[in-house]
mmCIF file with all atom_site columns, C-alpha atoms in Angstrom:
data_model
loop_
_atom_site.group_PDB
_atom_site.id
_atom_site.type_symbol
_atom_site.label_atom_id
_atom_site.label_alt_id
_atom_site.label_comp_id
_atom_site.label_asym_id
_atom_site.label_entity_id
_atom_site.label_seq_id
_atom_site.pdbx_PDB_ins_code
_atom_site.Cartn_x
_atom_site.Cartn_y
_atom_site.Cartn_z
_atom_site.occupancy
_atom_site.B_iso_or_equiv
_atom_site.pdbx_formal_charge
_atom_site.auth_seq_id
_atom_site.auth_comp_id
_atom_site.auth_asym_id
_atom_site.auth_atom_id
_atom_site.pdbx_PDB_model_num
ATOM 1   C CA . ASP A 1 1   ? -21.537 -23.412 57.672 1.00 84.00 ? 1   ASP A CA 1
ATOM 2   C CA . SER A 1 2   ? -18.975 -26.129 56.879 1.00 87.00 ? 2   SER A CA 1
ATOM 3   C CA . GLY A 1 3   ? -18.251 -26.682 60.624 1.00 94.00 ? 3   GLY A CA 1
ATOM 4   C CA . VAL A 1 4   ? -14.700 -25.918 60.151 1.00 97.00 ? 4   VAL A CA 1
ATOM 5   C CA . THR A 1 5   ? -13.582 -22.970 62.421 1.00 97.00 ? 5   THR A CA 1
ATOM 6   C CA . GLN A 1 6   ? -10.620 -20.811 61.711 1.00 98.00 ? 6   GLN A CA 1
ATOM 7   C CA . THR A 1 7   ? -9.203  -17.916 63.855 1.00 98.00 ? 7   THR A CA 1
ATOM 8   C CA . PRO A 1 8   ? -8.396  -15.174 63.510 1.00 98.00 ? 8   PRO A CA 1
ATOM 9   C CA . LYS A 1 9   ? -10.279 -13.992 60.528 1.00 97.00 ? 9   LYS A CA 1
ATOM 10  C CA . HIS A 1 10  ? -8.037  -11.254 59.670 1.00 97.00 ? 10  HIS A CA 1
ATOM 11  C CA . LEU A 1 11  ? -4.307  -10.808 60.701 1.00 97.00 ? 11  LEU A CA 1
ATOM 12  C CA . ILE A 1 12  ? -2.065  -7.801  59.950 1.00 98.00 ? 12  ILE A CA 1
ATOM 13  C CA . THR A 1 13  ? 1.543   -8.011  60.679 1.00 98.00 ? 13  THR A CA 1
ATOM 14  C CA . ALA A 1 14  ? 4.948   -6.641  59.751 1.00 98.00 ? 14  ALA A CA 1
ATOM 15  C CA . THR A 1 15  ? 7.645   -8.298  57.743 1.00 98.00 ? 15  THR A CA 1
ATOM 16  C CA . GLY A 1 16  ? 10.026  -10.500 59.887 1.00 98.00 ? 16  GLY A CA 1
ATOM 17  C CA . GLN A 1 17  ? 7.239   -11.387 62.256 1.00 98.00 ? 17  GLN A CA 1
ATOM 18  C CA . ARG A 1 18  ? 5.751   -14.760 63.411 1.00 98.00 ? 18  ARG A CA 1
ATOM 19  C CA . VAL A 1 19  ? 2.117   -15.731 63.457 1.00 98.00 ? 19  VAL A CA 1
ATOM 20  C CA . THR A 1 20  ? -0.070  -18.684 64.355 1.00 98.00 ? 20  THR A CA 1
ATOM 21  C CA . LEU A 1 21  ? -3.446  -19.627 62.528 1.00 98.00 ? 21  LEU A CA 1
ATOM 22  C CA . ARG A 1 22  ? -5.647  -21.864 64.179 1.00 98.00 ? 22  ARG A CA 1
ATOM 23  C CA . CYS A 1 23  ? -8.194  -24.323 62.823 1.00 98.00 ? 23  CYS A CA 1
ATOM 24  C CA . SER A 1 24  ? -10.844 -26.665 64.505 1.00 98.00 ? 24  SER A CA 1
ATOM 25  C CA . PRO A 1 25  ? -12.070 -29.317 62.241 1.00 97.00 ? 25  PRO A CA 1
ATOM 26  C CA . ARG A 1 26  ? -15.566 -30.581 61.831 1.00 96.00 ? 26  ARG A CA 1
ATOM 27  C CA . SER A 1 27  ? -16.691 -32.883 64.613 1.00 95.00 ? 27  SER A CA 1
ATOM 28  C CA . GLY A 1 28  ? -15.408 -36.380 63.670 1.00 92.00 ? 28  GLY A CA 1
ATOM 29  C CA . ASP A 1 29  ? -12.911 -35.268 61.017 1.00 94.00 ? 29  ASP A CA 1
ATOM 30  C CA . LEU A 1 30  ? -9.549  -36.844 61.613 1.00 94.00 ? 30  LEU A CA 1
ATOM 31  C CA . SER A 1 31  ? -7.703  -35.176 58.670 1.00 94.00 ? 31  SER A CA 1
ATOM 32  C CA . VAL A 1 32  ? -6.918  -31.563 58.576 1.00 96.00 ? 32  VAL A CA 1
ATOM 33  C CA . TYR A 1 33  ? -5.397  -29.733 55.524 1.00 96.00 ? 33  TYR A CA 1
ATOM 34  C CA . TRP A 1 34  ? -3.873  -26.309 54.971 1.00 97.00 ? 34  TRP A CA 1
ATOM 35  C CA . TYR A 1 35  ? -4.091  -24.351 51.690 1.00 96.00 ? 35  TYR A CA 1
ATOM 36  C CA . GLN A 1 36  ? -2.866  -20.961 50.661 1.00 96.00 ? 36  GLN A CA 1
ATOM 37  C CA . GLN A 1 37  ? -4.708  -18.815 48.171 1.00 95.00 ? 37  GLN A CA 1
ATOM 38  C CA . SER A 1 38  ? -3.200  -15.834 46.751 1.00 90.00 ? 38  SER A CA 1
ATOM 39  C CA . LEU A 1 39  ? -4.069  -13.682 43.783 1.00 78.00 ? 39  LEU A CA 1
ATOM 40  C CA . ASP A 1 40  ? -1.450  -15.084 41.488 1.00 70.00 ? 40  ASP A CA 1
ATOM 41  C CA . GLN A 1 41  ? -1.226  -18.704 42.503 1.00 71.00 ? 41  GLN A CA 1
ATOM 42  C CA . GLY A 1 42  ? -4.766  -19.879 43.090 1.00 82.00 ? 42  GLY A CA 1
ATOM 43  C CA . LEU A 1 43  ? -5.378  -22.470 45.936 1.00 91.00 ? 43  LEU A CA 1
ATOM 44  C CA . GLN A 1 44  ? -2.049  -24.225 46.792 1.00 94.00 ? 44  GLN A CA 1
ATOM 45  C CA . PHE A 1 45  ? -1.691  -27.258 48.954 1.00 93.00 ? 45  PHE A CA 1
ATOM 46  C CA . LEU A 1 46  ? 0.479   -26.883 51.856 1.00 96.00 ? 46  LEU A CA 1
ATOM 47  C CA . ILE A 1 47  ? 0.298   -29.795 54.173 1.00 96.00 ? 47  ILE A CA 1
ATOM 48  C CA . GLN A 1 48  ? -2.263  -32.463 55.697 1.00 94.00 ? 48  GLN A CA 1
ATOM 49  C CA . TYR A 1 49  ? -2.345  -34.190 58.941 1.00 95.00 ? 49  TYR A CA 1
ATOM 50  C CA . TYR A 1 50  ? -4.328  -37.344 59.715 1.00 93.00 ? 50  TYR A CA 1
ATOM 51  C CA . ASN A 1 51  ? -5.022  -38.086 63.398 1.00 94.00 ? 51  ASN A CA 1
ATOM 52  C CA . GLY A 1 52  ? -1.922  -36.097 64.506 1.00 95.00 ? 52  GLY A CA 1
ATOM 53  C CA . GLU A 1 53  ? 0.500   -37.553 61.996 1.00 95.00 ? 53  GLU A CA 1
ATOM 54  C CA . GLU A 1 54  ? 1.713   -35.714 58.861 1.00 95.00 ? 54  GLU A CA 1
ATOM 55  C CA . ARG A 1 55  ? 0.350   -37.321 55.918 1.00 92.00 ? 55  ARG A CA 1
ATOM 56  C CA . ALA A 1 56  ? 1.242   -35.270 52.814 1.00 91.00 ? 56  ALA A CA 1
ATOM 57  C CA . LYS A 1 57  ? 3.316   -32.266 52.156 1.00 92.00 ? 57  LYS A CA 1
ATOM 58  C CA . GLY A 1 58  ? 2.844   -29.784 49.175 1.00 92.00 ? 58  GLY A CA 1
ATOM 59  C CA . ASN A 1 59  ? 4.590   -26.543 48.451 1.00 85.00 ? 59  ASN A CA 1
ATOM 60  C CA . ILE A 1 60  ? 5.293   -25.364 52.059 1.00 95.00 ? 60  ILE A CA 1
ATOM 61  C CA . LEU A 1 61  ? 8.191   -23.272 52.782 1.00 96.00 ? 61  LEU A CA 1
ATOM 62  C CA . GLU A 1 62  ? 10.701  -24.041 55.332 1.00 96.00 ? 62  GLU A CA 1
ATOM 63  C CA . ARG A 1 63  ? 9.657   -20.901 57.369 1.00 97.00 ? 63  ARG A CA 1
ATOM 64  C CA . PHE A 1 64  ? 6.149   -22.326 57.737 1.00 98.00 ? 64  PHE A CA 1
ATOM 65  C CA . SER A 1 65  ? 5.333   -25.381 59.972 1.00 97.00 ? 65  SER A CA 1
ATOM 66  C CA . ALA A 1 66  ? 2.223   -27.120 61.228 1.00 98.00 ? 66  ALA A CA 1
ATOM 67  C CA . GLN A 1 67  ? 0.875   -29.528 63.642 1.00 97.00 ? 67  GLN A CA 1
ATOM 68  C CA . GLN A 1 68  ? -2.244  -31.377 64.796 1.00 98.00 ? 68  GLN A CA 1
ATOM 69  C CA . PHE A 1 69  ? -2.949  -31.769 68.368 1.00 97.00 ? 69  PHE A CA 1
ATOM 70  C CA . PRO A 1 70  ? -4.487  -34.678 70.272 1.00 96.00 ? 70  PRO A CA 1
ATOM 71  C CA . ASP A 1 71  ? -7.743  -32.948 70.154 1.00 96.00 ? 71  ASP A CA 1
ATOM 72  C CA . LEU A 1 72  ? -7.313  -32.758 66.433 1.00 96.00 ? 72  LEU A CA 1
ATOM 73  C CA . HIS A 1 73  ? -7.239  -29.042 66.198 1.00 97.00 ? 73  HIS A CA 1
ATOM 74  C CA . SER A 1 74  ? -4.281  -27.636 64.053 1.00 98.00 ? 74  SER A CA 1
ATOM 75  C CA . GLU A 1 75  ? -2.047  -24.849 64.042 1.00 98.00 ? 75  GLU A CA 1
ATOM 76  C CA . LEU A 1 76  ? -0.044  -23.298 61.065 1.00 98.00 ? 76  LEU A CA 1
ATOM 77  C CA . ASN A 1 77  ? 2.974   -21.145 62.059 1.00 98.00 ? 77  ASN A CA 1
ATOM 78  C CA . LEU A 1 78  ? 4.490   -18.735 59.604 1.00 98.00 ? 78  LEU A CA 1
ATOM 79  C CA . SER A 1 79  ? 7.738   -17.141 60.491 1.00 98.00 ? 79  SER A CA 1
ATOM 80  C CA . SER A 1 80  ? 10.049  -14.629 58.983 1.00 98.00 ? 80  SER A CA 1
ATOM 81  C CA . LEU A 1 81  ? 7.135   -13.183 57.222 1.00 98.00 ? 81  LEU A CA 1
ATOM 82  C CA . GLU A 1 82  ? 7.620   -11.657 53.796 1.00 97.00 ? 82  GLU A CA 1
ATOM 83  C CA . LEU A 1 83  ? 5.470   -9.377  51.784 1.00 96.00 ? 83  LEU A CA 1
ATOM 84  C CA . GLY A 1 84  ? 4.708   -12.239 49.368 1.00 94.00 ? 84  GLY A CA 1
ATOM 85  C CA . ASP A 1 85  ? 2.993   -14.319 52.173 1.00 96.00 ? 85  ASP A CA 1
ATOM 86  C CA . SER A 1 86  ? 0.089   -12.001 52.217 1.00 96.00 ? 86  SER A CA 1
ATOM 87  C CA . ALA A 1 87  ? -2.643  -14.458 51.224 1.00 96.00 ? 87  ALA A CA 1
ATOM 88  C CA . LEU A 1 88  ? -5.826  -16.184 52.308 1.00 97.00 ? 88  LEU A CA 1
ATOM 89  C CA . TYR A 1 89  ? -4.986  -19.306 54.349 1.00 98.00 ? 89  TYR A CA 1
ATOM 90  C CA . PHE A 1 90  ? -7.571  -21.984 54.528 1.00 98.00 ? 90  PHE A CA 1
ATOM 91  C CA . CYS A 1 91  ? -7.915  -24.934 56.688 1.00 98.00 ? 91  CYS A CA 1
ATOM 92  C CA . ALA A 1 92  ? -10.046 -27.904 55.530 1.00 96.00 ? 92  ALA A CA 1
ATOM 93  C CA . SER A 1 93  ? -11.088 -31.075 57.179 1.00 96.00 ? 93  SER A CA 1
ATOM 94  C CA . SER A 1 94  ? -12.202 -34.541 55.990 1.00 93.00 ? 94  SER A CA 1
ATOM 95  C CA . ARG A 1 95  ? -13.343 -37.764 57.703 1.00 87.00 ? 95  ARG A CA 1
ATOM 96  C CA . GLN A 1 96  ? -10.815 -39.930 55.884 1.00 79.00 ? 96  GLN A CA 1
ATOM 97  C CA . GLY A 1 97  ? -7.350  -39.125 54.623 1.00 69.00 ? 97  GLY A CA 1
ATOM 98  C CA . THR A 1 98  ? -8.015  -39.937 51.012 1.00 76.00 ? 98  THR A CA 1
ATOM 99  C CA . ASN A 1 99  ? -10.695 -39.582 48.270 1.00 83.00 ? 99  ASN A CA 1
ATOM 100 C CA . SER A 1 100 ? -13.396 -37.859 50.378 1.00 86.00 ? 100 SER A CA 1
ATOM 101 C CA . PRO A 1 101 ? -14.591 -34.239 50.266 1.00 91.00 ? 101 PRO A CA 1
ATOM 102 C CA . LEU A 1 102 ? -12.793 -31.623 52.049 1.00 93.00 ? 102 LEU A CA 1
ATOM 103 C CA . HIS A 1 103 ? -14.805 -29.105 53.993 1.00 95.00 ? 103 HIS A CA 1
ATOM 104 C CA . PHE A 1 104 ? -13.174 -25.775 54.151 1.00 97.00 ? 104 PHE A CA 1
ATOM 105 C CA . GLY A 1 105 ? -13.382 -22.974 56.782 1.00 97.00 ? 105 GLY A CA 1
ATOM 106 C CA . ASN A 1 106 ? -13.610 -19.366 55.762 1.00 96.00 ? 106 ASN A CA 1
ATOM 107 C CA . GLY A 1 107 ? -9.908  -18.670 55.916 1.00 97.00 ? 107 GLY A CA 1
ATOM 108 C CA . THR A 1 108 ? -7.622  -16.343 57.781 1.00 98.00 ? 108 THR A CA 1
ATOM 109 C CA . ARG A 1 109 ? -6.689  -13.327 55.714 1.00 97.00 ? 109 ARG A CA 1
ATOM 110 C CA . LEU A 1 110 ? -2.932  -12.353 56.400 1.00 97.00 ? 110 LEU A CA 1
ATOM 111 C CA . THR A 1 111 ? -1.598  -9.167  55.329 1.00 97.00 ? 111 THR A CA 1
ATOM 112 C CA . VAL A 1 112 ? 2.255   -8.369  55.793 1.00 97.00 ? 112 VAL A CA 1
ATOM 113 C CA . THR A 1 113 ? 3.234   -4.773  55.728 1.00 97.00 ? 113 THR A CA 1
ATOM 114 C CA . GLY B 2 1   ? 4.566   -2.108  42.363 1.00 35.00 ? 1   GLY B CA 1
ATOM 115 C CA . GLU B 2 2   ? 1.465   -2.926  40.372 1.00 36.00 ? 2   GLU B CA 1
ATOM 116 C CA . SER B 2 3   ? 0.030   -6.306  41.530 1.00 35.00 ? 3   SER B CA 1
ATOM 117 C CA . VAL B 2 4   ? -1.271  -8.824  38.769 1.00 40.00 ? 4   VAL B CA 1
ATOM 118 C CA . GLY B 2 5   ? -4.223  -10.767 39.678 1.00 47.00 ? 5   GLY B CA 1
ATOM 119 C CA . LEU B 2 6   ? -5.088  -14.258 38.535 1.00 55.00 ? 6   LEU B CA 1
ATOM 120 C CA . HIS B 2 7   ? -6.907  -14.017 35.110 1.00 66.00 ? 7   HIS B CA 1
ATOM 121 C CA . LEU B 2 8   ? -9.672  -16.433 35.517 1.00 79.00 ? 8   LEU B CA 1
ATOM 122 C CA . PRO B 2 9   ? -11.749 -17.698 32.541 1.00 89.00 ? 9   PRO B CA 1
ATOM 123 C CA . THR B 2 10  ? -15.126 -16.157 32.770 1.00 92.00 ? 10  THR B CA 1
ATOM 124 C CA . LEU B 2 11  ? -18.509 -17.826 31.730 1.00 94.00 ? 11  LEU B CA 1
ATOM 125 C CA . SER B 2 12  ? -21.418 -15.413 31.537 1.00 95.00 ? 12  SER B CA 1
ATOM 126 C CA . VAL B 2 13  ? -24.935 -16.974 31.224 1.00 95.00 ? 13  VAL B CA 1
ATOM 127 C CA . GLN B 2 14  ? -28.548 -15.844 31.361 1.00 96.00 ? 14  GLN B CA 1
ATOM 128 C CA . GLU B 2 15  ? -30.477 -16.736 34.408 1.00 96.00 ? 15  GLU B CA 1
ATOM 129 C CA . GLY B 2 16  ? -32.504 -19.907 33.645 1.00 96.00 ? 16  GLY B CA 1
ATOM 130 C CA . ASP B 2 17  ? -29.882 -21.208 30.983 1.00 96.00 ? 17  ASP B CA 1
ATOM 131 C CA . ASN B 2 18  ? -27.870 -24.251 31.776 1.00 97.00 ? 18  ASN B CA 1
ATOM 132 C CA . SER B 2 19  ? -23.989 -23.782 32.448 1.00 96.00 ? 19  SER B CA 1
ATOM 133 C CA . ILE B 2 20  ? -21.204 -25.969 31.400 1.00 96.00 ? 20  ILE B CA 1
ATOM 134 C CA . ILE B 2 21  ? -17.741 -25.269 33.160 1.00 96.00 ? 21  ILE B CA 1
ATOM 135 C CA . ASN B 2 22  ? -14.709 -27.276 31.934 1.00 95.00 ? 22  ASN B CA 1
ATOM 136 C CA . CYS B 2 23  ? -11.615 -28.580 33.502 1.00 94.00 ? 23  CYS B CA 1
ATOM 137 C CA . ALA B 2 24  ? -8.486  -30.362 32.230 1.00 93.00 ? 24  ALA B CA 1
ATOM 138 C CA . TYR B 2 25  ? -6.722  -32.276 34.717 1.00 91.00 ? 25  TYR B CA 1
ATOM 139 C CA . SER B 2 26  ? -3.039  -33.187 34.635 1.00 85.00 ? 26  SER B CA 1
ATOM 140 C CA . ASN B 2 27  ? -2.388  -36.661 36.225 1.00 88.00 ? 27  ASN B CA 1
ATOM 141 C CA . SER B 2 28  ? -3.726  -39.800 34.490 1.00 88.00 ? 28  SER B CA 1
ATOM 142 C CA . ALA B 2 29  ? -3.082  -41.598 38.141 1.00 87.00 ? 29  ALA B CA 1
ATOM 143 C CA . SER B 2 30  ? -5.756  -39.405 39.817 1.00 90.00 ? 30  SER B CA 1
ATOM 144 C CA . ASP B 2 31  ? -8.707  -41.494 40.974 1.00 91.00 ? 31  ASP B CA 1
ATOM 145 C CA . TYR B 2 32  ? -10.841 -38.951 42.543 1.00 93.00 ? 32  TYR B CA 1
ATOM 146 C CA . PHE B 2 33  ? -12.254 -35.550 41.448 1.00 95.00 ? 33  PHE B CA 1
ATOM 147 C CA . ILE B 2 34  ? -14.281 -32.882 42.942 1.00 95.00 ? 34  ILE B CA 1
ATOM 148 C CA . TRP B 2 35  ? -15.956 -29.457 42.264 1.00 97.00 ? 35  TRP B CA 1
ATOM 149 C CA . TYR B 2 36  ? -16.131 -26.621 44.453 1.00 96.00 ? 36  TYR B CA 1
ATOM 150 C CA . LYS B 2 37  ? -17.852 -23.125 44.395 1.00 96.00 ? 37  LYS B CA 1
ATOM 151 C CA . GLN B 2 38  ? -16.270 -20.150 45.989 1.00 95.00 ? 38  GLN B CA 1
ATOM 152 C CA . GLU B 2 39  ? -17.990 -17.046 46.903 1.00 94.00 ? 39  GLU B CA 1
ATOM 153 C CA . SER B 2 40  ? -16.300 -13.898 47.709 1.00 90.00 ? 40  SER B CA 1
ATOM 154 C CA . GLY B 2 41  ? -14.985 -13.808 51.100 1.00 88.00 ? 41  GLY B CA 1
ATOM 155 C CA . LYS B 2 42  ? -15.874 -17.240 51.766 1.00 92.00 ? 42  LYS B CA 1
ATOM 156 C CA . GLY B 2 43  ? -13.983 -20.786 51.624 1.00 95.00 ? 43  GLY B CA 1
ATOM 157 C CA . PRO B 2 44  ? -14.537 -23.117 48.884 1.00 95.00 ? 44  PRO B CA 1
ATOM 158 C CA . GLN B 2 45  ? -17.883 -25.155 49.260 1.00 96.00 ? 45  GLN B CA 1
ATOM 159 C CA . PHE B 2 46  ? -18.163 -28.743 48.118 1.00 95.00 ? 46  PHE B CA 1
ATOM 160 C CA . ILE B 2 47  ? -20.571 -29.133 45.226 1.00 97.00 ? 47  ILE B CA 1
ATOM 161 C CA . ILE B 2 48  ? -20.154 -32.747 43.895 1.00 97.00 ? 48  ILE B CA 1
ATOM 162 C CA . ASP B 2 49  ? -17.469 -35.419 43.580 1.00 96.00 ? 49  ASP B CA 1
ATOM 163 C CA . ILE B 2 50  ? -16.768 -38.494 41.257 1.00 96.00 ? 50  ILE B CA 1
ATOM 164 C CA . ARG B 2 51  ? -14.411 -41.408 41.370 1.00 94.00 ? 51  ARG B CA 1
ATOM 165 C CA . SER B 2 52  ? -12.505 -42.477 38.404 1.00 93.00 ? 52  SER B CA 1
ATOM 166 C CA . ASN B 2 53  ? -14.610 -45.748 38.122 1.00 94.00 ? 53  ASN B CA 1
ATOM 167 C CA . MET B 2 54  ? -17.478 -43.535 37.103 1.00 96.00 ? 54  MET B CA 1
ATOM 168 C CA . ASP B 2 55  ? -17.993 -41.181 34.117 1.00 96.00 ? 55  ASP B CA 1
ATOM 169 C CA . LYS B 2 56  ? -21.124 -39.668 35.314 1.00 98.00 ? 56  LYS B CA 1
ATOM 170 C CA . ARG B 2 57  ? -22.717 -38.365 38.667 1.00 98.00 ? 57  ARG B CA 1
ATOM 171 C CA . GLN B 2 58  ? -25.735 -36.345 39.323 1.00 97.00 ? 58  GLN B CA 1
ATOM 172 C CA . GLY B 2 59  ? -26.622 -34.100 42.194 1.00 95.00 ? 59  GLY B CA 1
ATOM 173 C CA . GLN B 2 60  ? -29.344 -31.460 42.782 1.00 94.00 ? 60  GLN B CA 1
ATOM 174 C CA . ARG B 2 61  ? -29.362 -29.374 39.516 1.00 96.00 ? 61  ARG B CA 1
ATOM 175 C CA . VAL B 2 62  ? -25.664 -30.445 39.105 1.00 98.00 ? 62  VAL B CA 1
ATOM 176 C CA . THR B 2 63  ? -23.981 -33.167 37.000 1.00 98.00 ? 63  THR B CA 1
ATOM 177 C CA . VAL B 2 64  ? -20.329 -34.017 36.763 1.00 98.00 ? 64  VAL B CA 1
ATOM 178 C CA . LEU B 2 65  ? -18.756 -35.850 33.663 1.00 97.00 ? 65  LEU B CA 1
ATOM 179 C CA . LEU B 2 66  ? -15.395 -37.346 33.655 1.00 97.00 ? 66  LEU B CA 1
ATOM 180 C CA . ASN B 2 67  ? -13.731 -38.393 30.467 1.00 95.00 ? 67  ASN B CA 1
ATOM 181 C CA . LYS B 2 68  ? -10.442 -40.190 31.563 1.00 93.00 ? 68  LYS B CA 1
ATOM 182 C CA . THR B 2 69  ? -9.312  -40.662 27.972 1.00 93.00 ? 69  THR B CA 1
ATOM 183 C CA . VAL B 2 70  ? -8.771  -37.002 27.442 1.00 93.00 ? 70  VAL B CA 1
ATOM 184 C CA . LYS B 2 71  ? -8.362  -36.107 31.149 1.00 93.00 ? 71  LYS B CA 1
ATOM 185 C CA . HIS B 2 72  ? -11.350 -33.893 31.191 1.00 94.00 ? 72  HIS B CA 1
ATOM 186 C CA . LEU B 2 73  ? -13.874 -33.122 33.672 1.00 95.00 ? 73  LEU B CA 1
ATOM 187 C CA . SER B 2 74  ? -16.939 -30.821 33.348 1.00 96.00 ? 74  SER B CA 1
ATOM 188 C CA . LEU B 2 75  ? -19.702 -29.488 35.727 1.00 97.00 ? 75  LEU B CA 1
ATOM 189 C CA . GLN B 2 76  ? -23.051 -28.915 34.354 1.00 98.00 ? 76  GLN B CA 1
ATOM 190 C CA . ILE B 2 77  ? -25.613 -26.551 36.290 1.00 98.00 ? 77  ILE B CA 1
ATOM 191 C CA . ALA B 2 78  ? -29.121 -26.809 35.423 1.00 97.00 ? 78  ALA B CA 1
ATOM 192 C CA . ALA B 2 79  ? -31.333 -23.663 35.186 1.00 97.00 ? 79  ALA B CA 1
ATOM 193 C CA . THR B 2 80  ? -28.568 -21.409 36.551 1.00 97.00 ? 80  THR B CA 1
ATOM 194 C CA . GLN B 2 81  ? -29.739 -18.820 39.235 1.00 96.00 ? 81  GLN B CA 1
ATOM 195 C CA . PRO B 2 82  ? -28.077 -15.499 40.195 1.00 95.00 ? 82  PRO B CA 1
ATOM 196 C CA . GLY B 2 83  ? -26.988 -17.417 43.557 1.00 95.00 ? 83  GLY B CA 1
ATOM 197 C CA . ASP B 2 84  ? -24.693 -19.524 41.299 1.00 97.00 ? 84  ASP B CA 1
ATOM 198 C CA . SER B 2 85  ? -22.479 -16.691 40.632 1.00 96.00 ? 85  SER B CA 1
ATOM 199 C CA . ALA B 2 86  ? -19.140 -17.608 41.897 1.00 96.00 ? 86  ALA B CA 1
ATOM 200 C CA . VAL B 2 87  ? -15.658 -19.040 41.176 1.00 95.00 ? 87  VAL B CA 1
ATOM 201 C CA . TYR B 2 88  ? -15.827 -22.827 40.507 1.00 96.00 ? 88  TYR B CA 1
ATOM 202 C CA . PHE B 2 89  ? -12.761 -24.830 40.948 1.00 95.00 ? 89  PHE B CA 1
ATOM 203 C CA . CYS B 2 90  ? -12.148 -28.536 39.939 1.00 95.00 ? 90  CYS B CA 1
ATOM 204 C CA . ALA B 2 91  ? -9.630  -30.530 41.834 1.00 94.00 ? 91  ALA B CA 1
ATOM 205 C CA . GLU B 2 92  ? -8.120  -34.041 41.588 1.00 93.00 ? 92  GLU B CA 1
ATOM 206 C CA . GLY B 2 93  ? -7.250  -36.260 44.147 1.00 88.00 ? 93  GLY B CA 1
ATOM 207 C CA . GLU B 2 94  ? -3.414  -37.385 44.273 1.00 77.00 ? 94  GLU B CA 1
ATOM 208 C CA . GLY B 2 95  ? -2.073  -39.338 47.145 1.00 71.00 ? 95  GLY B CA 1
ATOM 209 C CA . GLY B 2 96  ? -4.515  -37.957 49.721 1.00 71.00 ? 96  GLY B CA 1
ATOM 210 C CA . LYS B 2 97  ? -4.415  -34.328 48.761 1.00 80.00 ? 97  LYS B CA 1
ATOM 211 C CA . LEU B 2 98  ? -6.576  -32.258 46.415 1.00 88.00 ? 98  LEU B CA 1
ATOM 212 C CA . ILE B 2 99  ? -4.684  -30.421 43.592 1.00 89.00 ? 99  ILE B CA 1
ATOM 213 C CA . PHE B 2 100 ? -6.977  -27.567 42.528 1.00 91.00 ? 100 PHE B CA 1
ATOM 214 C CA . GLY B 2 101 ? -7.263  -25.893 39.003 1.00 90.00 ? 101 GLY B CA 1
ATOM 215 C CA . GLN B 2 102 ? -7.287  -22.267 38.569 1.00 87.00 ? 102 GLN B CA 1
ATOM 216 C CA . GLY B 2 103 ? -10.926 -21.753 38.616 1.00 91.00 ? 103 GLY B CA 1
ATOM 217 C CA . THR B 2 104 ? -13.605 -20.226 36.242 1.00 94.00 ? 104 THR B CA 1
ATOM 218 C CA . GLU B 2 105 ? -15.761 -17.357 37.303 1.00 94.00 ? 105 GLU B CA 1
ATOM 219 C CA . LEU B 2 106 ? -19.585 -17.775 36.649 1.00 96.00 ? 106 LEU B CA 1
ATOM 220 C CA . SER B 2 107 ? -21.402 -14.686 36.171 1.00 96.00 ? 107 SER B CA 1
ATOM 221 C CA . VAL B 2 108 ? -25.420 -15.223 35.803 1.00 96.00 ? 108 VAL B CA 1
ATOM 222 C CA . LYS B 2 109 ? -27.327 -12.363 34.269 1.00 93.00 ? 109 LYS B CA 1
ATOM 223 C CA . PRO B 2 110 ? -30.761 -11.689 35.564 1.00 88.00 ? 110 PRO B CA 1
#
């Protein structure tokens, strides 16, 4: 068990809808990362937060947004969902913001129908 | 329509043999490298990491080798076991984020 908790485990929704994925990092970890894993794209970095501030941004669509709250949990909001957004979404956390292992949760599987 | 999955390189080894999984990275400025193991239905699990000022690091049954000259990283698993069957990803650290390679599927035959 990595200590990173993601909810929900599975989410099925329709195109055009909006969903929120939640992540609780390991105790003591200040940095949270979001990754998308789809069959044809592998693990794609979306965004990183460190102690509530956005630290780095990857290939995150404008329809997606995230935030990290004062208690360090994070949420990833996906809106105007398209079929191609169906994927596994992983949250990871680390002690520091750079050059330290990321510890991943077990992901949220999003299916857009 | 038909969906096309990611065609991962596959390595098939006999139980008890040593496995070597290779990875080429792209950014010569990367200074941190890491290997993950991902089993079906689970998130990636940290195996071992190495910083760019080292060329070798050993863990329990695993060794990571880094060759910065040719931008190559390898993971060696000694005495491979059926429980090692999984997809293995290398990743390079770039400005605080980890950029993952496409992965290699390791299959261990009993």
